[in-house]
CSV table of C-alpha atoms in Angstrom, one decimal:
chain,number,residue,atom,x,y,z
A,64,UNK,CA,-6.0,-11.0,13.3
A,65,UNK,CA,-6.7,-13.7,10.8
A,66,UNK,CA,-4.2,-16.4,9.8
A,67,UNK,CA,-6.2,-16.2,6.5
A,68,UNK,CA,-4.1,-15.1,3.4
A,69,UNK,CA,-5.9,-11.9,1.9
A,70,UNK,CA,-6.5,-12.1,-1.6
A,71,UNK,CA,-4.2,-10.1,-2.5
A,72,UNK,CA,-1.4,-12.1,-1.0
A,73,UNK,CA,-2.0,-15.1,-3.9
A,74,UNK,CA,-1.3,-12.9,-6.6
A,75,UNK,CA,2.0,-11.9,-5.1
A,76,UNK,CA,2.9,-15.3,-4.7
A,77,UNK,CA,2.2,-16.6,-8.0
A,78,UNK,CA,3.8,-14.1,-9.7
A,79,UNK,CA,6.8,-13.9,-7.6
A,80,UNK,CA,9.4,-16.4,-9.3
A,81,UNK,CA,11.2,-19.8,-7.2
A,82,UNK,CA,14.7,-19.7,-8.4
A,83,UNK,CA,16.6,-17.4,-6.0
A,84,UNK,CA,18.7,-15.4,-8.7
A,85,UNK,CA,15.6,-14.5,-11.1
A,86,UNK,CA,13.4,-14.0,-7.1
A,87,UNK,CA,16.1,-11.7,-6.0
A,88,UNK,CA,16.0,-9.9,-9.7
A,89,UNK,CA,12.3,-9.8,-9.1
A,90,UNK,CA,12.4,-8.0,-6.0
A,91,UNK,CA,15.2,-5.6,-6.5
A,92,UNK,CA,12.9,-4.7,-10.0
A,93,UNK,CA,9.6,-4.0,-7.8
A,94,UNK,CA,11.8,-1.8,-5.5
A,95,UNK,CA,13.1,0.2,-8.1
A,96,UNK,CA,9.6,0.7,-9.4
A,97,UNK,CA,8.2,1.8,-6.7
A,98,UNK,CA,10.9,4.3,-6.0
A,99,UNK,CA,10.9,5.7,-9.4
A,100,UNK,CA,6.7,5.4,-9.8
A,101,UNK,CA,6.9,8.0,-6.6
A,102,UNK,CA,9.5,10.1,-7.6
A,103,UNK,CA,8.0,10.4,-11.5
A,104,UNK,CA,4.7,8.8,-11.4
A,105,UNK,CA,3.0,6.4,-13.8
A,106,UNK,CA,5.8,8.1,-16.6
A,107,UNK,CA,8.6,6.4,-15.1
A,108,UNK,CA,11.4,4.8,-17.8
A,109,UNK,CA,11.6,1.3,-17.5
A,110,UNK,CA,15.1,1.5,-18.9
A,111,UNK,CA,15.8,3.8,-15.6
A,112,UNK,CA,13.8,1.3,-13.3
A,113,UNK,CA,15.9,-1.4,-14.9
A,114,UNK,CA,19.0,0.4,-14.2
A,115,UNK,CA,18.0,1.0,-10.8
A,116,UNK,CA,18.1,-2.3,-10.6
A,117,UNK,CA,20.7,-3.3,-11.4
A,118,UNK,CA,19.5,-5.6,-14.0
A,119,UNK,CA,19.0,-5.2,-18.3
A,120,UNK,CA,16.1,-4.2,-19.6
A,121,UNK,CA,15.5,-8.0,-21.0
A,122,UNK,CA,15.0,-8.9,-17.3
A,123,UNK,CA,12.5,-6.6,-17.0
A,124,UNK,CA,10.8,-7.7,-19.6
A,125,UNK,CA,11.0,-11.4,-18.5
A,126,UNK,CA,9.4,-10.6,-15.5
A,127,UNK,CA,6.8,-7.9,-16.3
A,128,UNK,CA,6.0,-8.3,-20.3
A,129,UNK,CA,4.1,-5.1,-20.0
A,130,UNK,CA,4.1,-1.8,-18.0
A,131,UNK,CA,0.8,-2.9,-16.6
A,132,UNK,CA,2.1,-5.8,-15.3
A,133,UNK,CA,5.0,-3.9,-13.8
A,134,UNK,CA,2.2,-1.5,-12.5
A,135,UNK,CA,-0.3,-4.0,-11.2
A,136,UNK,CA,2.5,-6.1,-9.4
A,137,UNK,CA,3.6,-3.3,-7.4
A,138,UNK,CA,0.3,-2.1,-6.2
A,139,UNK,CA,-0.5,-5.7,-5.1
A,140,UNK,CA,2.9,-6.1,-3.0
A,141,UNK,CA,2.2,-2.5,-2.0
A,142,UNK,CA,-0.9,-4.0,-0.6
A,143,UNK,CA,0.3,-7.0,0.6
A,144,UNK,CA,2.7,-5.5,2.7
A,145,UNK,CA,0.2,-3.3,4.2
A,146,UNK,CA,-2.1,-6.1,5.0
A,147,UNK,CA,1.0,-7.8,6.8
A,148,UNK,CA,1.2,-4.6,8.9
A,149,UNK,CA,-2.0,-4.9,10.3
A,150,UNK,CA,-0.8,-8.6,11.5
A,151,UNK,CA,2.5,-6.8,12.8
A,152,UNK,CA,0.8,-4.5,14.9
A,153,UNK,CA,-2.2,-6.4,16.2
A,154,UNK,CA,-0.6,-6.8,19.4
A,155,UNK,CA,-0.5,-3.2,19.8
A,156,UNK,CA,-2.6,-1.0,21.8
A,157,UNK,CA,-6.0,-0.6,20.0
A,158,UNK,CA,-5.2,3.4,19.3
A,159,UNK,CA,-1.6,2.8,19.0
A,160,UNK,CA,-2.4,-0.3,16.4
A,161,UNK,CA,-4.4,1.5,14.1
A,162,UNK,CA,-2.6,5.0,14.0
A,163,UNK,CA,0.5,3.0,13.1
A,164,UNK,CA,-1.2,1.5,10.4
A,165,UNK,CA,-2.9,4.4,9.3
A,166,UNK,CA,0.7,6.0,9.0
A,167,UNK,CA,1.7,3.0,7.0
A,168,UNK,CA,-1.3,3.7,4.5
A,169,UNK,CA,-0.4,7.4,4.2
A,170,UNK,CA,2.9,6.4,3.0
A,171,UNK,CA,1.4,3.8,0.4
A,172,UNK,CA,-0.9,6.4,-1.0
A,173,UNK,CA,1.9,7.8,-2.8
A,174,UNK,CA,2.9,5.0,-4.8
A,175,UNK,CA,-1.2,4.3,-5.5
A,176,UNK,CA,-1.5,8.0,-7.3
A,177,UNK,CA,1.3,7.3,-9.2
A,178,UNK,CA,0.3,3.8,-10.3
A,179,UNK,CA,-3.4,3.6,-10.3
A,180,UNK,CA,-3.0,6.6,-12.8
A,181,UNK,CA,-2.0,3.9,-15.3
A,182,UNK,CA,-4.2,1.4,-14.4
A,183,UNK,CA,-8.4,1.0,-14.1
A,184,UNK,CA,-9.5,0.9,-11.0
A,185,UNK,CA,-12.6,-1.8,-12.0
A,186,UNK,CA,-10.0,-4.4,-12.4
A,187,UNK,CA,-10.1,-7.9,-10.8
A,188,UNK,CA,-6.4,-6.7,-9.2
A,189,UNK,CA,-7.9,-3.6,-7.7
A,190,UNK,CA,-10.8,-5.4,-6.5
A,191,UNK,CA,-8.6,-7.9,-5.1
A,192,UNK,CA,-6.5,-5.0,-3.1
A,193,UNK,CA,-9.7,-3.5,-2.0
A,194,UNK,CA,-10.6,-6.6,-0.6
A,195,UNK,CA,-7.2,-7.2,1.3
A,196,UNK,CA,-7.0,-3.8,2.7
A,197,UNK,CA,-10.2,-3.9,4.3
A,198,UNK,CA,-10.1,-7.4,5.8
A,199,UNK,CA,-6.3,-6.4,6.9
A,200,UNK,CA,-7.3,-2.7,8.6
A,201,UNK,CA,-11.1,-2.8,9.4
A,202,UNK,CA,-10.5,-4.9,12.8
A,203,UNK,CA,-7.7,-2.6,14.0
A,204,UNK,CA,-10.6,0.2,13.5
A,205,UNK,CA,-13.7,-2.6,14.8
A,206,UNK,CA,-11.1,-3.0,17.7
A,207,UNK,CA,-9.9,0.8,18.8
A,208,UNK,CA,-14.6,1.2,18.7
A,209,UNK,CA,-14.3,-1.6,20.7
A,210,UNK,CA,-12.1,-0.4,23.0
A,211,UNK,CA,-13.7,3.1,23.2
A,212,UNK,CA,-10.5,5.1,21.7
A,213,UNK,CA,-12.4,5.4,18.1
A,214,UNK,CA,-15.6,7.5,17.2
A,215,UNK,CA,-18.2,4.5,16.8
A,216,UNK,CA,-20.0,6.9,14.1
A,217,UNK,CA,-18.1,5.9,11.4
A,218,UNK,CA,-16.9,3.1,9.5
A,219,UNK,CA,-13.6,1.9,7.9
A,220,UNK,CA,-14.1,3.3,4.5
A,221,UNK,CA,-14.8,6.5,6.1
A,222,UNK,CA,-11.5,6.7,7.5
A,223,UNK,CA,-9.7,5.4,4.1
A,224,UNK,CA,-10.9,7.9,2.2
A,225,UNK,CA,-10.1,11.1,5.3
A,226,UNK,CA,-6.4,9.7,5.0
A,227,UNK,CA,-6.7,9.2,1.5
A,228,UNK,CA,-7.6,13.2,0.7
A,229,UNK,CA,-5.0,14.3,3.4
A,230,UNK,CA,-2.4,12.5,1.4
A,231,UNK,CA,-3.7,13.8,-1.8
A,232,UNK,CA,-2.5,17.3,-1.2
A,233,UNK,CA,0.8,18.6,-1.8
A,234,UNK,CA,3.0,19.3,1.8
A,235,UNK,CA,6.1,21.7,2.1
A,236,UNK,CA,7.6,18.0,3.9
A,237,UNK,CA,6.3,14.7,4.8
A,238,UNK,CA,6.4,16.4,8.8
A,239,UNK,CA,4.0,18.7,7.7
A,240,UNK,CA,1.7,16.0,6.1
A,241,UNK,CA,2.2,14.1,9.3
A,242,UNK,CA,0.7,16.9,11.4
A,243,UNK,CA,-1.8,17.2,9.0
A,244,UNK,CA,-2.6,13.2,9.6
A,245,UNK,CA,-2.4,13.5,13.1
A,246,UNK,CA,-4.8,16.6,13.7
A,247,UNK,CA,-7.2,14.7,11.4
A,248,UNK,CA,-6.8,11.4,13.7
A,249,UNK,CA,-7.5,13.6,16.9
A,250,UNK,CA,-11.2,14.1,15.5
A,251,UNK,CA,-11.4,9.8,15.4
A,252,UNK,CA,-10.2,9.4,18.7
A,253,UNK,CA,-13.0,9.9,21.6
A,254,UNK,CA,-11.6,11.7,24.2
A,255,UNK,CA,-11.8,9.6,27.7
């Protein structure tokens, strides 16, 4: 993998602030977000995600003047930390590597519904996500073809959007929607 930052990873960075008080406020805000953006989608309170918190609704605010801003931010570090998965696991197995990061994306795709619901998907931060994902996941695919464990026929987006619609349907549990995922994954993986 590539000790290049993805782009995505500069606009975490710059919005994320230095003091270790208002950082720590910061994060415990995104967390709440994304916790209550999955449990109630892009209609989440902020005055419950500030509570969550643990933090008034002025620090909210400070941090994230709009709900865009709130919703934008946590799809990027949603992003981001799925494009330092794909670092994590490069060491990995080639089949091993990219199913775990595959499972990784599944359980993002949740938080994307609920957030890109509220936000266009033309925007320079989508773009920039698109970008990241793709440069963070397409060699752990490039690698399992390489290898001989994936199908060679198809490419990277291909495989997004499969894992994409699987996740887009509703599940009696989340080990249902994992067999769903890996019955799916048995028809990328070439039988040796």
């Amino acid at each position: 993998m590539t000790a290049t930052p993805f782009p995505v990873s500069e606009i975490v960075a710059t919005r994320r602030p230095h003091r270790k008080d208002a950082a720590r406020n910061y994060d415990a805000l995104l967390a709440a977000a994304r916790e209550a953006f999955a449990e109630h989608g892009a209609e989440a309170a902020l005055e419950d995600i500030a509570r969550r918190a643990g933090v008034g609704i002025g620090t909210l605010y400070r941090n994230f003047p709009t709900r865009r801003d709130l919703f934008e931010t946590v799809y990027a570090d949603e992003v981001n930390t799925l494009c330092r998965a794909a670092g994590d696991l490069a060491d990995r197995e080639p089949w091993e590597a990219l199913t775990a990061w595959l499972d990784r994306f599944a359980g993002y795709m949740v938080t994307k519904r609920a957030v890109r619901e509220a936000l266009d998907g033309e925007s320079d931060i989508f773009q920039a996500c698109r970008d990241s994902m793709y440069a963070a996941g397409g060699p752990l695919l490039e690698r399992a073809q390489r290898a001989g464990v994936a199908r060679a026929d198809m490419g990277f987006g291909d495989l997004l959007r499969m894992v994409a619609g699987i996740t887009a349907t509703a599940y009696e549990d989340s080990a249902q929607r994992d067999r769903v995922l890996a019955i799916a994954l048995d028809g990328v993986r070439t039988v040796r």
